[in-house]
XYZ file of C-alpha atoms in Angstrom:
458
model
C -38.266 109.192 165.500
C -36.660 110.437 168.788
C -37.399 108.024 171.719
C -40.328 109.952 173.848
C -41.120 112.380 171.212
C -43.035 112.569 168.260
C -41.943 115.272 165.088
C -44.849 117.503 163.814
C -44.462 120.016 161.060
C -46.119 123.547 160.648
C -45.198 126.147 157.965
C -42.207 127.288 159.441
C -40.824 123.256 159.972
C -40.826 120.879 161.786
C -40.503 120.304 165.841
C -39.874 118.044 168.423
C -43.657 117.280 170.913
C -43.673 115.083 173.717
C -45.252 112.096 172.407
C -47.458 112.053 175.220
C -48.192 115.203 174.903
C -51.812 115.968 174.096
C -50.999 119.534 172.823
C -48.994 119.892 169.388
C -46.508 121.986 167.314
C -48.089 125.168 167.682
C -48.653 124.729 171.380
C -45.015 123.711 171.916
C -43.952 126.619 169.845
C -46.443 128.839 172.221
C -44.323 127.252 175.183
C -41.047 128.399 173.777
C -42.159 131.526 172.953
C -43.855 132.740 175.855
C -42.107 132.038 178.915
C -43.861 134.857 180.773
C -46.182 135.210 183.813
C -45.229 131.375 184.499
C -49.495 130.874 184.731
C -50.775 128.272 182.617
C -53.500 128.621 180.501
C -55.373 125.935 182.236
C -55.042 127.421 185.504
C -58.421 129.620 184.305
C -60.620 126.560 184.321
C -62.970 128.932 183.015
C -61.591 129.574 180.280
C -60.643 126.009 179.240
C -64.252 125.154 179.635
C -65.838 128.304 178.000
C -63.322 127.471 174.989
C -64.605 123.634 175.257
C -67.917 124.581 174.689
C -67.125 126.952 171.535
C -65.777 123.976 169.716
C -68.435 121.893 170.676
C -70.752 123.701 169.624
C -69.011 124.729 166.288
C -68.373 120.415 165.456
C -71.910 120.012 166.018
C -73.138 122.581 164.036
C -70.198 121.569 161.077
C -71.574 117.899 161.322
C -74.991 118.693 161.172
C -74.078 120.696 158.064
C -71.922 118.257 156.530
C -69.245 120.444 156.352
C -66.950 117.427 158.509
C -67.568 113.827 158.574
C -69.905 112.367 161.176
C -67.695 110.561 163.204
C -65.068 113.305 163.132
C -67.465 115.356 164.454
C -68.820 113.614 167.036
C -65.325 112.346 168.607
C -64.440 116.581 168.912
C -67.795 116.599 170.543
C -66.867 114.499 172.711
C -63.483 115.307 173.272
C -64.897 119.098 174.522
C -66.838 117.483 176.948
C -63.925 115.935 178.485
C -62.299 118.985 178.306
C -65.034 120.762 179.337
C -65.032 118.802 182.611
C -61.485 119.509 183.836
C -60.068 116.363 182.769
C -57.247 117.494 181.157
C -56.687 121.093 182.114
C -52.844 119.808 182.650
C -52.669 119.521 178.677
C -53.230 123.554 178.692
C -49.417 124.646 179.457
C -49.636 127.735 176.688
C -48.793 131.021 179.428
C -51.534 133.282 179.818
C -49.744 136.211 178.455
C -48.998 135.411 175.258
C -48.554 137.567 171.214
C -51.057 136.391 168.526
C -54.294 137.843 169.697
C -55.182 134.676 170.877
C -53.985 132.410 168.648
C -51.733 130.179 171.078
C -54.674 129.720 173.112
C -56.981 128.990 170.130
C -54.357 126.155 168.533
C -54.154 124.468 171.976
C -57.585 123.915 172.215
C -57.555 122.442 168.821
C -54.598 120.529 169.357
C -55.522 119.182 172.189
C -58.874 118.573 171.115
C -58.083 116.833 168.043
C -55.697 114.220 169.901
C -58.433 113.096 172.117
C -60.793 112.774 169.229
C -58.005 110.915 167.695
C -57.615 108.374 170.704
C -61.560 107.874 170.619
C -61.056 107.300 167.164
C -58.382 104.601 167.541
C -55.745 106.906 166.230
C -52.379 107.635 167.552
C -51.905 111.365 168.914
C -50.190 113.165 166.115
C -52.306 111.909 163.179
C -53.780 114.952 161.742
C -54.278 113.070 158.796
C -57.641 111.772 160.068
C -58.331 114.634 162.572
C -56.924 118.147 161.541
C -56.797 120.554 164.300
C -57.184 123.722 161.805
C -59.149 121.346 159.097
C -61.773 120.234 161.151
C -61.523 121.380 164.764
C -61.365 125.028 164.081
C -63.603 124.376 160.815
C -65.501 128.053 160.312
C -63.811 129.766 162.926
C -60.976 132.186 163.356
C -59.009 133.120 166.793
C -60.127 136.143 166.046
C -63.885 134.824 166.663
C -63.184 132.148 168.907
C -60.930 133.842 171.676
C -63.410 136.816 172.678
C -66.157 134.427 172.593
C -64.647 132.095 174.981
C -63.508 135.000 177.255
C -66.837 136.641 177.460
C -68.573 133.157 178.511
C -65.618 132.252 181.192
C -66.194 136.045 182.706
C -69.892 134.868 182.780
C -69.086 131.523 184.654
C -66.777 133.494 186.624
C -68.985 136.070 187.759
C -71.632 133.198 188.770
C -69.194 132.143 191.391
C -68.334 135.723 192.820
C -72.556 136.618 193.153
C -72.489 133.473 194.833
C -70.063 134.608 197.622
C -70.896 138.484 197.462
C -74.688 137.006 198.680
C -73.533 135.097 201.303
C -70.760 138.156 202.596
C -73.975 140.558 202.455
C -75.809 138.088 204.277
C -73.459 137.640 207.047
C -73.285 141.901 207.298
C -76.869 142.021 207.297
C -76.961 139.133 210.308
C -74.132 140.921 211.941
C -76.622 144.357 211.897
C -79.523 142.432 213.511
C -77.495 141.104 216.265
C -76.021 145.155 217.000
C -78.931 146.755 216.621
C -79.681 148.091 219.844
C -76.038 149.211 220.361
C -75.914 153.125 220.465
C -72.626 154.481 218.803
C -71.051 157.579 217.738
C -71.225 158.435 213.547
C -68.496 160.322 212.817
C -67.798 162.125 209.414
C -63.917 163.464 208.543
C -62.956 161.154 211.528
C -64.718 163.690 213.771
C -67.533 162.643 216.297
C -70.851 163.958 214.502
C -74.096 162.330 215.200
C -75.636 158.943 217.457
C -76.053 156.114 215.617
C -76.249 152.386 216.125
C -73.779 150.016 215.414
C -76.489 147.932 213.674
C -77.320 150.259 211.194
C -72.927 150.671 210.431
C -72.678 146.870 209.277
C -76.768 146.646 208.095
C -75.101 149.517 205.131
C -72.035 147.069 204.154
C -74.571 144.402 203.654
C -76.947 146.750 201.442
C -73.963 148.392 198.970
C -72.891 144.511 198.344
C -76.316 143.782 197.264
C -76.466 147.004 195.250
C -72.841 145.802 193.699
C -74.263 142.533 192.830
C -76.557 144.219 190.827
C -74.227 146.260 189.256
C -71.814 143.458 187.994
C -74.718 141.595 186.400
C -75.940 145.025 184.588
C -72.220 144.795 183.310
C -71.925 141.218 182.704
C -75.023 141.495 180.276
C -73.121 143.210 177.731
C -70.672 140.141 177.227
C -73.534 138.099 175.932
C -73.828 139.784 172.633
C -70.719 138.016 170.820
C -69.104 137.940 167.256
C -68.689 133.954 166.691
C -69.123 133.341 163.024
C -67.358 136.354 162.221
C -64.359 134.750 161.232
C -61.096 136.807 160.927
C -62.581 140.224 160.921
C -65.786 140.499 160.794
C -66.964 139.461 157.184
C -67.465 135.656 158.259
C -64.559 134.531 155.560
C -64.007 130.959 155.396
C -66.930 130.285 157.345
C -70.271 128.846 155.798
C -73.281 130.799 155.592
C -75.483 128.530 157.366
C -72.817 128.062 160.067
C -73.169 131.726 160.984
C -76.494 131.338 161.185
C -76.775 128.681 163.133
C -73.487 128.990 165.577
C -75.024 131.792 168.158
C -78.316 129.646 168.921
C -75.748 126.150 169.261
C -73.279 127.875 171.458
C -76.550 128.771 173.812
C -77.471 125.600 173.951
C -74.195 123.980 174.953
C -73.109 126.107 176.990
C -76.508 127.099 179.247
C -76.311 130.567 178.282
C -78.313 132.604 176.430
C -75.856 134.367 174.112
C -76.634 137.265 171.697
C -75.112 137.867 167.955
C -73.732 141.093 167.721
C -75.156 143.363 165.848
C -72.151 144.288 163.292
C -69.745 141.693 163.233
C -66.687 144.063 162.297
C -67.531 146.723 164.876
C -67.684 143.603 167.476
C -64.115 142.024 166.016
C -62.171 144.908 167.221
C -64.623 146.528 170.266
C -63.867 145.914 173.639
C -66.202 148.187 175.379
C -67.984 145.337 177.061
C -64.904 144.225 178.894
C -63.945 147.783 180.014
C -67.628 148.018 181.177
C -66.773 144.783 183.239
C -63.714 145.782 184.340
C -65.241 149.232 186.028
C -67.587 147.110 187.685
C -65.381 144.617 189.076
C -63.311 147.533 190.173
C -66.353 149.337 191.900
C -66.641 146.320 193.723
C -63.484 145.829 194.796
C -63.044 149.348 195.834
C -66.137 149.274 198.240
C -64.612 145.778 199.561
C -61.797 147.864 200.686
C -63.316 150.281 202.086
C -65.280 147.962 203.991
C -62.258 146.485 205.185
C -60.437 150.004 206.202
C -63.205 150.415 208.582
C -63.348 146.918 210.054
C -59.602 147.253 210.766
C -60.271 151.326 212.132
C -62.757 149.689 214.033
C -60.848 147.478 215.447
C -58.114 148.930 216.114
C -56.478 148.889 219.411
C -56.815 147.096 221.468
C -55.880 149.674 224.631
C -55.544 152.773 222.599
C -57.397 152.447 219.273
C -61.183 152.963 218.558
C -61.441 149.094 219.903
C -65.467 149.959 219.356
C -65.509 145.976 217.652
C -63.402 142.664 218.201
C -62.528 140.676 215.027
C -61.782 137.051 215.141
C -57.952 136.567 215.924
C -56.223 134.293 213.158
C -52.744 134.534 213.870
C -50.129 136.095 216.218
C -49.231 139.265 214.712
C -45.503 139.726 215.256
C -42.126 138.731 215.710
C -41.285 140.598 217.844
C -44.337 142.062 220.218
C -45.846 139.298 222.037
C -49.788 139.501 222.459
C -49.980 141.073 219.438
C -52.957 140.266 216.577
C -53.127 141.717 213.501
C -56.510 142.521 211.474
C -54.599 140.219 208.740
C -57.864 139.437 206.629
C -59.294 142.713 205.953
C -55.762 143.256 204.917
C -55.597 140.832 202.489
C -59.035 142.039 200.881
C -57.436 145.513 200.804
C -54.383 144.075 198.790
C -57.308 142.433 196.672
C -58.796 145.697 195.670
C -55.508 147.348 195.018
C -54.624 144.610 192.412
C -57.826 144.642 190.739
C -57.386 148.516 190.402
C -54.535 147.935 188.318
C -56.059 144.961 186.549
C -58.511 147.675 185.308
C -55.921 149.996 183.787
C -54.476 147.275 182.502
C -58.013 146.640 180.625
C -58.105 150.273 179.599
C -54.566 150.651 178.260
C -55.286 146.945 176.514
C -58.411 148.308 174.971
C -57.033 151.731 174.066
C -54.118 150.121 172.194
C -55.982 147.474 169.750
C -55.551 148.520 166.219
C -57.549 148.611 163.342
C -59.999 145.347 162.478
C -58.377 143.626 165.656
C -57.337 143.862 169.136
C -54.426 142.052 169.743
C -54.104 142.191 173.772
C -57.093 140.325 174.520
C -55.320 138.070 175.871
C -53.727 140.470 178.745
C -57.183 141.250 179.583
C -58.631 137.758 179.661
C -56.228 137.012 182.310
C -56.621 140.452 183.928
C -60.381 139.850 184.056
C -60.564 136.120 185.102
C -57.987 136.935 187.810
C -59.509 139.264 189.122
C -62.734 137.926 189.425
C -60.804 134.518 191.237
C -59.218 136.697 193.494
C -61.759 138.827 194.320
C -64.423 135.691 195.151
C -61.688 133.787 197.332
C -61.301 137.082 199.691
C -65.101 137.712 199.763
C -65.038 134.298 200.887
C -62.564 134.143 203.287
C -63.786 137.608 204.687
C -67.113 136.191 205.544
C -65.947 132.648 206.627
C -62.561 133.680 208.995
C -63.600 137.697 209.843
C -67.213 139.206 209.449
C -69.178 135.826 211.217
C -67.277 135.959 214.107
C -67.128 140.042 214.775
C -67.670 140.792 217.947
C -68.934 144.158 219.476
C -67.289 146.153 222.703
C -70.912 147.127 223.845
C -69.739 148.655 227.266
C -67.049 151.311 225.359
C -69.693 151.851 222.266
C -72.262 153.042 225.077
C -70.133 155.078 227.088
C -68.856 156.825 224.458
C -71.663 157.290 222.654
C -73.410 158.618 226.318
C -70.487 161.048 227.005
C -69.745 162.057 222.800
C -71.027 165.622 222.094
C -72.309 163.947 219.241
C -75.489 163.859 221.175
C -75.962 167.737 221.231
C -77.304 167.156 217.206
C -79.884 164.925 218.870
C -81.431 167.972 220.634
C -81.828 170.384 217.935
C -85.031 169.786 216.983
C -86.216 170.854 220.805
C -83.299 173.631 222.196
C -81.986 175.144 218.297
C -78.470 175.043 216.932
C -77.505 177.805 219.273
C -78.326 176.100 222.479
C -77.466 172.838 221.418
C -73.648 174.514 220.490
C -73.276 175.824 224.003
C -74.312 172.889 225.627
C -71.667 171.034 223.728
C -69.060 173.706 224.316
C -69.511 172.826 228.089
C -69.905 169.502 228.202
C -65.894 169.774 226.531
C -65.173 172.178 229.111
C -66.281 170.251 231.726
C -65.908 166.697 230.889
C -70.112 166.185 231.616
C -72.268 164.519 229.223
C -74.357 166.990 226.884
C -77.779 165.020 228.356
C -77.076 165.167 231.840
C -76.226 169.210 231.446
C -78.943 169.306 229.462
C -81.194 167.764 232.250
C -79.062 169.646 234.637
C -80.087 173.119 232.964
C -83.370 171.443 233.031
C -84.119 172.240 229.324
C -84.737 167.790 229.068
C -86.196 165.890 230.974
C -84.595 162.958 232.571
C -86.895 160.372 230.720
C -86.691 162.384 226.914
C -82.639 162.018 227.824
C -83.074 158.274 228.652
C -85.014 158.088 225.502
C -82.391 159.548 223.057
C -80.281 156.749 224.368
C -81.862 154.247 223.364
C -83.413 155.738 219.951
């Protein structure tokens, strides 16, 4: 044997692995095959640990049956809970765009699996002899099975994380809203001055549509519980023992802390991948209302001299090379960039979905990654856009109440005592003349001087 590696065969040969390598033959073939996005598989620690918990459950429900030997089992039991604990995400290289449906992902995890079982064992990596990554790893299972199951429960995890930040962004909107909410502004609609508001009740409505999103994406993320392990290659549980099917749903709950569902047909769930488009809408929704979020922050904003300058955002760096003093609104920018890419994540979902064939859809795998990226990128700029932007927001109250004082937006405030008609032709003047619409109004002596002071403030 080759100093530093070890020779493993498959059906189409034999190849050269590192021999401390914890991955095998397959992997390595994966690795030479699909030198692609340059992302390793193991950068989605979700993933890893979703698929860590499949085979876990799926060797303890095997041993239990007797359909592997004890100890077998129990070493790839433990071996997924090292795995499942980030301990060797490194041993993961396979790229996350990859042919196969799944199946380079799927023969890493038993690979890699199987060598640590081996070492617990006693065993040198490499002797599938005592522990088979097909024969006894991926005993009862399919990629087919396996992959879509371990992609629905990473989205879960996922998903935890971005509720967790999408709370505490809503939160800080909702605090924000409290603190301005006696500062009068202008609404406008179409960019156009059109009725008083405050600037309270502006960022109180950014904190209530993230709360309403929140509830949306868990609405979605429901239909990824129902899942098709047992199913085997496509649908009709081949190779798998009856009990095992069974059994597997109720295990795979238990391991993994959530309660998963089996699907109701298991060929219909084999190919379907409704529940991740459903996902992927969501996500999107969510990321488009982000954006939009952050186009107003940064219209807000803008300025300082000649912009709207109604609010002050935290300054993070200098914005240019070239004009001094200037600051850019750099983190709402980098949430808009967000949204854009998780746009296009979503059409990649759609085209992915649209394009499976038959008893199988073979580009889960584009919209795994699609998915789990998004949702990582999506809950580091939620993050960073409450910790570096929305916290420290800061309101121009002297401009927000002159304008909002001098704005003939005010003339909608008196309909309800003058009528659309007078209400117009005060406004017309107050254009004309450069006057506020209350004090010609109280001029005219159609208001009172307290009623105007009391529109002001409502």
């Amino acid at each position: 044997m080759t100093t530093g590696v070890r020779i493993e065969q498959d059906s189409l040969g034999s190849l050269a692995v590192p021999k401390s390598a914890l991955w095998g033959i397959h992997t390595e073939r994966a690795i030479l095959n699909f030198p692609i996005s340059g992302i390793q598989l193991g950068t989605h620690r979700h993933l890893v640990r979703a698929l860590a918990f499949v085979k876990k459950a799926a060797a303890l429900t095997n041993t239990e049956l007797g359909l592997i030997p004890a100890d077998i089992g129990h070493a790839i039991a433990a071996a997924c809970d090292t795995v499942a604990a980030g301990d060797v995400d490194h041993a993961f290289p396979v790229d996350v765009i990859q042919g196969g449906a799944g199946t380079s992902t799927n023969m890493n995890a038993n690979e890699v699996i199987a060598n640590l079982a081996l070492e617990t064992l006693g065993h040198p990596r490499g002797s599938y002899d005592v522990v088979d990554p097909i024969g006894h790893v991926n005993k009862c299972q399919s990629t087919n099975d396996v992959y879509p199951t371990a992609v629905r429960l990473a989205l879960v995890f996922a998903l935890e994380d971005l509720l967790e930040r999408l709370a505490l962004l809503s939160a800080a909107f909702a605090e924000r809203g409290l603190a301005f909410a006696a500062i009068p502004k202008v609404g406008r609609t179409q960019l156009q001055d059109a009725v008083p508001m405050t600037l309270g009740q502006e960022f109180t409505a950014f904190s209530v549509t993230l709360e309403e999103d929140q509830r949306r994406l868990s609405e979605a993320a429901a239909l990824l519980l129902e899942c098709s392990l047992g199913a085997t290659a496509i649908g009709t549980g081949i190779t798998a023992d009856p009990m095992y099917v069974e059994r597997i749903i109720d295990k795979l709950s238990a391991v993994s802390g959530v309660q998963l569902v089996r699907a109701h047909d298991f060929v219909e769930a084999t190919w379907d991948t409704g529940a991740f488009m459903t996902f992927s809408g969501a996500l999107k929704r969510t990321a488009i209302k982000l954006s939009k979020i952050c186009s107003d922050l940064r219209l807000l904003s803008s300025g300082p001299q000649t912009g709207l300058a109604e609010i002050r955002l935290p300054p993070r760096q200098a914005g240019s090379s070239i004009m001094p003093g200037k600051v850019n609104p750099v983190i709402p920018e980098v949430v808009n960039q967000i949204a854009f890419f998780v746009a296009g994540a979503d059409l990649t979902v759609t085209m992915a979905a649209d394009n499976g064939q038959l008893q199988l859809n073979a580009f889960e795998p584009v919209i795994a990654h699609a998915l789990l990226q998004s949702l990582s990128w999506l809950t580091n700029g939620t993050d960073v856009l409450r910790d570096l932007c929305v916290e420290g927001i800061e309101a121009n109250e002297a401009l927000l109440r002159s304008r909002a004082r001098a704005s003939t937006a005010q003339a909608t405030a008196l309909l309800p005592m003058l009528g659309y008609a007078v209400a117009a032709d005060i406004a017309h003047k107050a254009v004309v003349s450069g006057h506020s619409v209350l004090d010609i109004a109280v001029a005219e002596g159609l208001l009172l001087p307290e009623q105007a002071a009391a529109l002001m403030t409502a």
